[in-house]
Tab-separated table of C-alpha atoms in Angstrom:
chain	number	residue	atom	x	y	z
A	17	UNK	CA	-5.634	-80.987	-19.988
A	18	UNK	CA	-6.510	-82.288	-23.176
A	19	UNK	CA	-5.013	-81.434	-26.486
A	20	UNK	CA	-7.440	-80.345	-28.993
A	21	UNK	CA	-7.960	-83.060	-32.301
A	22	UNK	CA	-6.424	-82.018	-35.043
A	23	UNK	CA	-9.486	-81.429	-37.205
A	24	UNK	CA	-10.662	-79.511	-34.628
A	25	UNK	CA	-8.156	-76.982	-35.481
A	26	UNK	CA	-9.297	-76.406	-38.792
A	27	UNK	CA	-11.809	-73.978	-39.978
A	28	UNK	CA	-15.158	-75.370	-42.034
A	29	UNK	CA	-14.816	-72.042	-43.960
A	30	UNK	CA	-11.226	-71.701	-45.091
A	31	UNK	CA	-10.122	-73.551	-48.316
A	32	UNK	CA	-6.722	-73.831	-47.637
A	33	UNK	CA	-5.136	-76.730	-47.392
A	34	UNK	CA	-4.074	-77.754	-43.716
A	35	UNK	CA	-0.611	-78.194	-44.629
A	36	UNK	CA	-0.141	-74.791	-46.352
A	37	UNK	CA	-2.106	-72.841	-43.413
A	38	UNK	CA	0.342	-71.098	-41.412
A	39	UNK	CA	1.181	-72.650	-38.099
A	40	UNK	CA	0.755	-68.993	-36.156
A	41	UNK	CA	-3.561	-69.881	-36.974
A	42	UNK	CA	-3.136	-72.880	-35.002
A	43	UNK	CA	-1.145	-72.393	-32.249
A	44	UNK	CA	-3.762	-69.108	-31.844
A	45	UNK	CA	-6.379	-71.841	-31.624
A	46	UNK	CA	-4.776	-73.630	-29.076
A	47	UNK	CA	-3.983	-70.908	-26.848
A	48	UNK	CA	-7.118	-69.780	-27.289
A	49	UNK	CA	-8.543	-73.341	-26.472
A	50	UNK	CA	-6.392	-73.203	-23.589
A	51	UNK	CA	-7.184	-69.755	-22.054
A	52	UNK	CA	-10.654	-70.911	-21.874
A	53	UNK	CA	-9.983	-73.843	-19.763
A	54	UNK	CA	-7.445	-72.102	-17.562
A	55	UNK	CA	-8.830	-71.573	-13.920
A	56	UNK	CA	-10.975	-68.523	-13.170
A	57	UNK	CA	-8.439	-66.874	-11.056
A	58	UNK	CA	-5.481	-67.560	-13.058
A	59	UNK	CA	-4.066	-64.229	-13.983
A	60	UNK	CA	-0.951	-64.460	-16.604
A	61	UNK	CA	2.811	-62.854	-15.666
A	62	UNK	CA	2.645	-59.168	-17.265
A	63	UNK	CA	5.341	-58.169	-19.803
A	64	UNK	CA	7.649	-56.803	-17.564
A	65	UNK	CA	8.030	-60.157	-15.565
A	66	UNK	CA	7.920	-62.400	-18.705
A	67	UNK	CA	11.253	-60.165	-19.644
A	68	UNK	CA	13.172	-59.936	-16.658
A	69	UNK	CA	12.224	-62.385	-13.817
A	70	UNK	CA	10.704	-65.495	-15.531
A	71	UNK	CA	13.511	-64.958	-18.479
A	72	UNK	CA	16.288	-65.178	-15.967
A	73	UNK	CA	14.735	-67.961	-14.602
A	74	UNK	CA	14.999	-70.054	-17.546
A	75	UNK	CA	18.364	-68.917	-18.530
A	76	UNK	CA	19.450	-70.291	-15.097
A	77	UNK	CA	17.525	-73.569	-15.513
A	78	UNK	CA	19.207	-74.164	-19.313
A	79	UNK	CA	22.383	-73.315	-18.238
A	80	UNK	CA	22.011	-75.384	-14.912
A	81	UNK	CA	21.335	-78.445	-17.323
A	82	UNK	CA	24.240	-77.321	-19.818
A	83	UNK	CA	26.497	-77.224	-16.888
A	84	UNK	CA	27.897	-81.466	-17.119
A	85	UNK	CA	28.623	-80.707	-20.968
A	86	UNK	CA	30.709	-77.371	-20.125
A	87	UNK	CA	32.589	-79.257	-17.333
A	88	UNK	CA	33.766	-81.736	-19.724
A	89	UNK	CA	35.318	-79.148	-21.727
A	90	UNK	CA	37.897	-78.761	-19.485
A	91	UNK	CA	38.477	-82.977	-19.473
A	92	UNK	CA	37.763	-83.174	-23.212
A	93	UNK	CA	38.101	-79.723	-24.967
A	94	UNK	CA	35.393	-79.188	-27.589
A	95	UNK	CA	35.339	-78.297	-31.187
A	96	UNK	CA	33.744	-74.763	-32.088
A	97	UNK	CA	31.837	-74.536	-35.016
A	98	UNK	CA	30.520	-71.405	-36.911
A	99	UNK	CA	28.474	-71.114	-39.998
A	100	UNK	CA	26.495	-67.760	-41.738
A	101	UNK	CA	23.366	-67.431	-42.718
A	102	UNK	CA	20.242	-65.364	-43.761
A	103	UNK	CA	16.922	-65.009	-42.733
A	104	UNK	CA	13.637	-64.459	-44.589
A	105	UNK	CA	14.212	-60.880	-44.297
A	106	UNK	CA	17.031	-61.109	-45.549
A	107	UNK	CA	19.320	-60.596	-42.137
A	108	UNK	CA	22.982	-61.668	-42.428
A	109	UNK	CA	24.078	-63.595	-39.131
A	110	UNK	CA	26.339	-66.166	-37.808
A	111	UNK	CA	25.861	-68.455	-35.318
A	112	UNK	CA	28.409	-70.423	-32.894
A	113	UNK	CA	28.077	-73.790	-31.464
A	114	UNK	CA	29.990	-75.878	-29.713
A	115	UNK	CA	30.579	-79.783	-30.086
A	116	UNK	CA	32.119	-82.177	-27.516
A	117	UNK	CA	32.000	-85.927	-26.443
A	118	UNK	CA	29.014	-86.437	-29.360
A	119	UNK	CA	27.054	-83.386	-27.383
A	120	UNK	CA	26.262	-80.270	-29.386
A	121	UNK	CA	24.988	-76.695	-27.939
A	122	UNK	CA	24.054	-73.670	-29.217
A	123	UNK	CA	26.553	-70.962	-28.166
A	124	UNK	CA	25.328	-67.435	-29.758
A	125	UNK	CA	23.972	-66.053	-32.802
A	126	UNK	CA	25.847	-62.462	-34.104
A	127	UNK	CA	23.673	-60.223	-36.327
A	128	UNK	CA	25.598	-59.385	-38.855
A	129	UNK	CA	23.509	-57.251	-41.193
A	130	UNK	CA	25.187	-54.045	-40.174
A	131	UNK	CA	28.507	-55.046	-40.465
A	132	UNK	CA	28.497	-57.676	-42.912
A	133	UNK	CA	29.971	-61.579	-43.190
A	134	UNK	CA	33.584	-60.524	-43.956
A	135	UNK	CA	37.089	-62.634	-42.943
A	136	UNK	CA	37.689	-59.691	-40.339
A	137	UNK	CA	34.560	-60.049	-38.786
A	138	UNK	CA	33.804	-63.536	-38.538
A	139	UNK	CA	37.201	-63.891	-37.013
A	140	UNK	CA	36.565	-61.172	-34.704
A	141	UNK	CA	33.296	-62.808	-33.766
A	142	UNK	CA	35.278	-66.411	-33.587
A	143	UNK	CA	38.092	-64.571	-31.466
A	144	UNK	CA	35.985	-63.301	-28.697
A	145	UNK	CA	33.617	-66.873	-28.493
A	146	UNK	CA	37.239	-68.332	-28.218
A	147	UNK	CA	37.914	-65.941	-25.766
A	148	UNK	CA	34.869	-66.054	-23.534
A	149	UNK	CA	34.864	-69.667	-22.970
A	150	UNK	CA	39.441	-69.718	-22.509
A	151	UNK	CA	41.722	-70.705	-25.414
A	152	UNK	CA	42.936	-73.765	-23.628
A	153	UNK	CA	39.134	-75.449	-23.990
A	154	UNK	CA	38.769	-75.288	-27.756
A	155	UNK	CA	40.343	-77.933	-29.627
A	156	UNK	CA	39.569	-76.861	-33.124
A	157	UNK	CA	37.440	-74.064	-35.313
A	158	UNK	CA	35.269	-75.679	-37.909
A	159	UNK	CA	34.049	-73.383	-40.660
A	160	UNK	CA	33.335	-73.386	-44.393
A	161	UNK	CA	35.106	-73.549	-47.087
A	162	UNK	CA	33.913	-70.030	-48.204
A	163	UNK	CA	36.351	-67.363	-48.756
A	164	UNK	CA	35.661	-65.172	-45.916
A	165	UNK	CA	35.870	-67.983	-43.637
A	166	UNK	CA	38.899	-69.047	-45.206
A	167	UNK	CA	40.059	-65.506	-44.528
A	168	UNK	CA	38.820	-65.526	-41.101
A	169	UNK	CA	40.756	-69.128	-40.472
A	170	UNK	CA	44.030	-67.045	-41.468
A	171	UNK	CA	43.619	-64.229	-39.189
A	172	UNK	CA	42.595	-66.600	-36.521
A	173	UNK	CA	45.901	-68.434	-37.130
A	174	UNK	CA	47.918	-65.234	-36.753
A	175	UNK	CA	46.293	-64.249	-33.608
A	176	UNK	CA	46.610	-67.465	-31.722
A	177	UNK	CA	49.152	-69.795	-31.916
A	178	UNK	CA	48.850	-73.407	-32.752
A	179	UNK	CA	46.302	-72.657	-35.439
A	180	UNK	CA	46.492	-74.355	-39.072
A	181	UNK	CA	44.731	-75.764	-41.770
A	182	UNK	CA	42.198	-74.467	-44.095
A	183	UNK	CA	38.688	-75.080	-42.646
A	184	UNK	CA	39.530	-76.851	-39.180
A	185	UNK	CA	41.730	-74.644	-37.054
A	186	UNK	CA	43.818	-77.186	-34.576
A	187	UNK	CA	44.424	-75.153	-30.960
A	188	UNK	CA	45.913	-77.665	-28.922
């Protein structure tokens, strides 16, 4: 299938710029460039398979090729690192990675507008990641240097032994 020209994407009539038009106008163009070329019979997954079947599907084919970089954490350990931030609306969250032989992955993302960004919750949060993927595997926490993280890094510390240090939290 071709990919549609890039000037092809652009209205005659609107006097935006292409570079301040949002992206949603032309990735509606190209899908519905696409839709037109798709094959008469073609009929696309409903919503109910998009969300359950198809998703699951995925989620087993990303963690199938995840899989070598979480068996090394056994071998290697891996450094956990957290950091907070906010969305356009506004949303407080924190999201969890994990770091380990020069390989990064995304762990999970916490929403924490509800309940806030403070110490006891991030090390809450931190506590059950550390948790869910066993003690023995993480190395170190790196945060921060903001108060609540130092504050987090504390409570960590107390909980588990073998933790220290301001912003990097040695486990091993």
């Amino acid at each position: 299938m071709e990919t549609p020209e890039y000037e092809d994407l652009i209205d005659e009539d609107e006097n935006e710029e292409p570079s301040a038009t949002p992206l949603w106008k032309y990735a509606t163009k190209i899908s519905a460039q696409s839709s037109a070329k798709a094959p008469p019979r073609y009929v696309s997954p409903n919503y109910e398979k998009v969300r359950t079947t198809l998703l699951d599907r995925e989620y087993n084919k990303v963690k199938k090729n995840f899989k070598p970089l979480m068996d090394d954490w056994d071998i290697y350990g891996l450094s956990m690192i957290s950091d907070g931030f906010s969305n356009c609306k506004n949303q407080s969250f924190i999201n969890v990675m994990a770091a380990s032989e020069g390989k990064a992955m995304f762990l999970s993302a916490h929403d924490c507008s509800s309940i806030g960004r403070s110490g006891l919750n991030i090390a809450e949060i931190l506590l059950k990641e550390i948790e869910s993927i066993g003690p023995k595997k993480v190395v170190q926490v790196v945060t921060d240097n903001a108060a609540n993280c130092k504050l987090a890094g504390s409570i960590e510390r107390g909980n588990s032994p073998g933790y220290f240090g301001p912003d990097a939290y040695l486990t091993r």
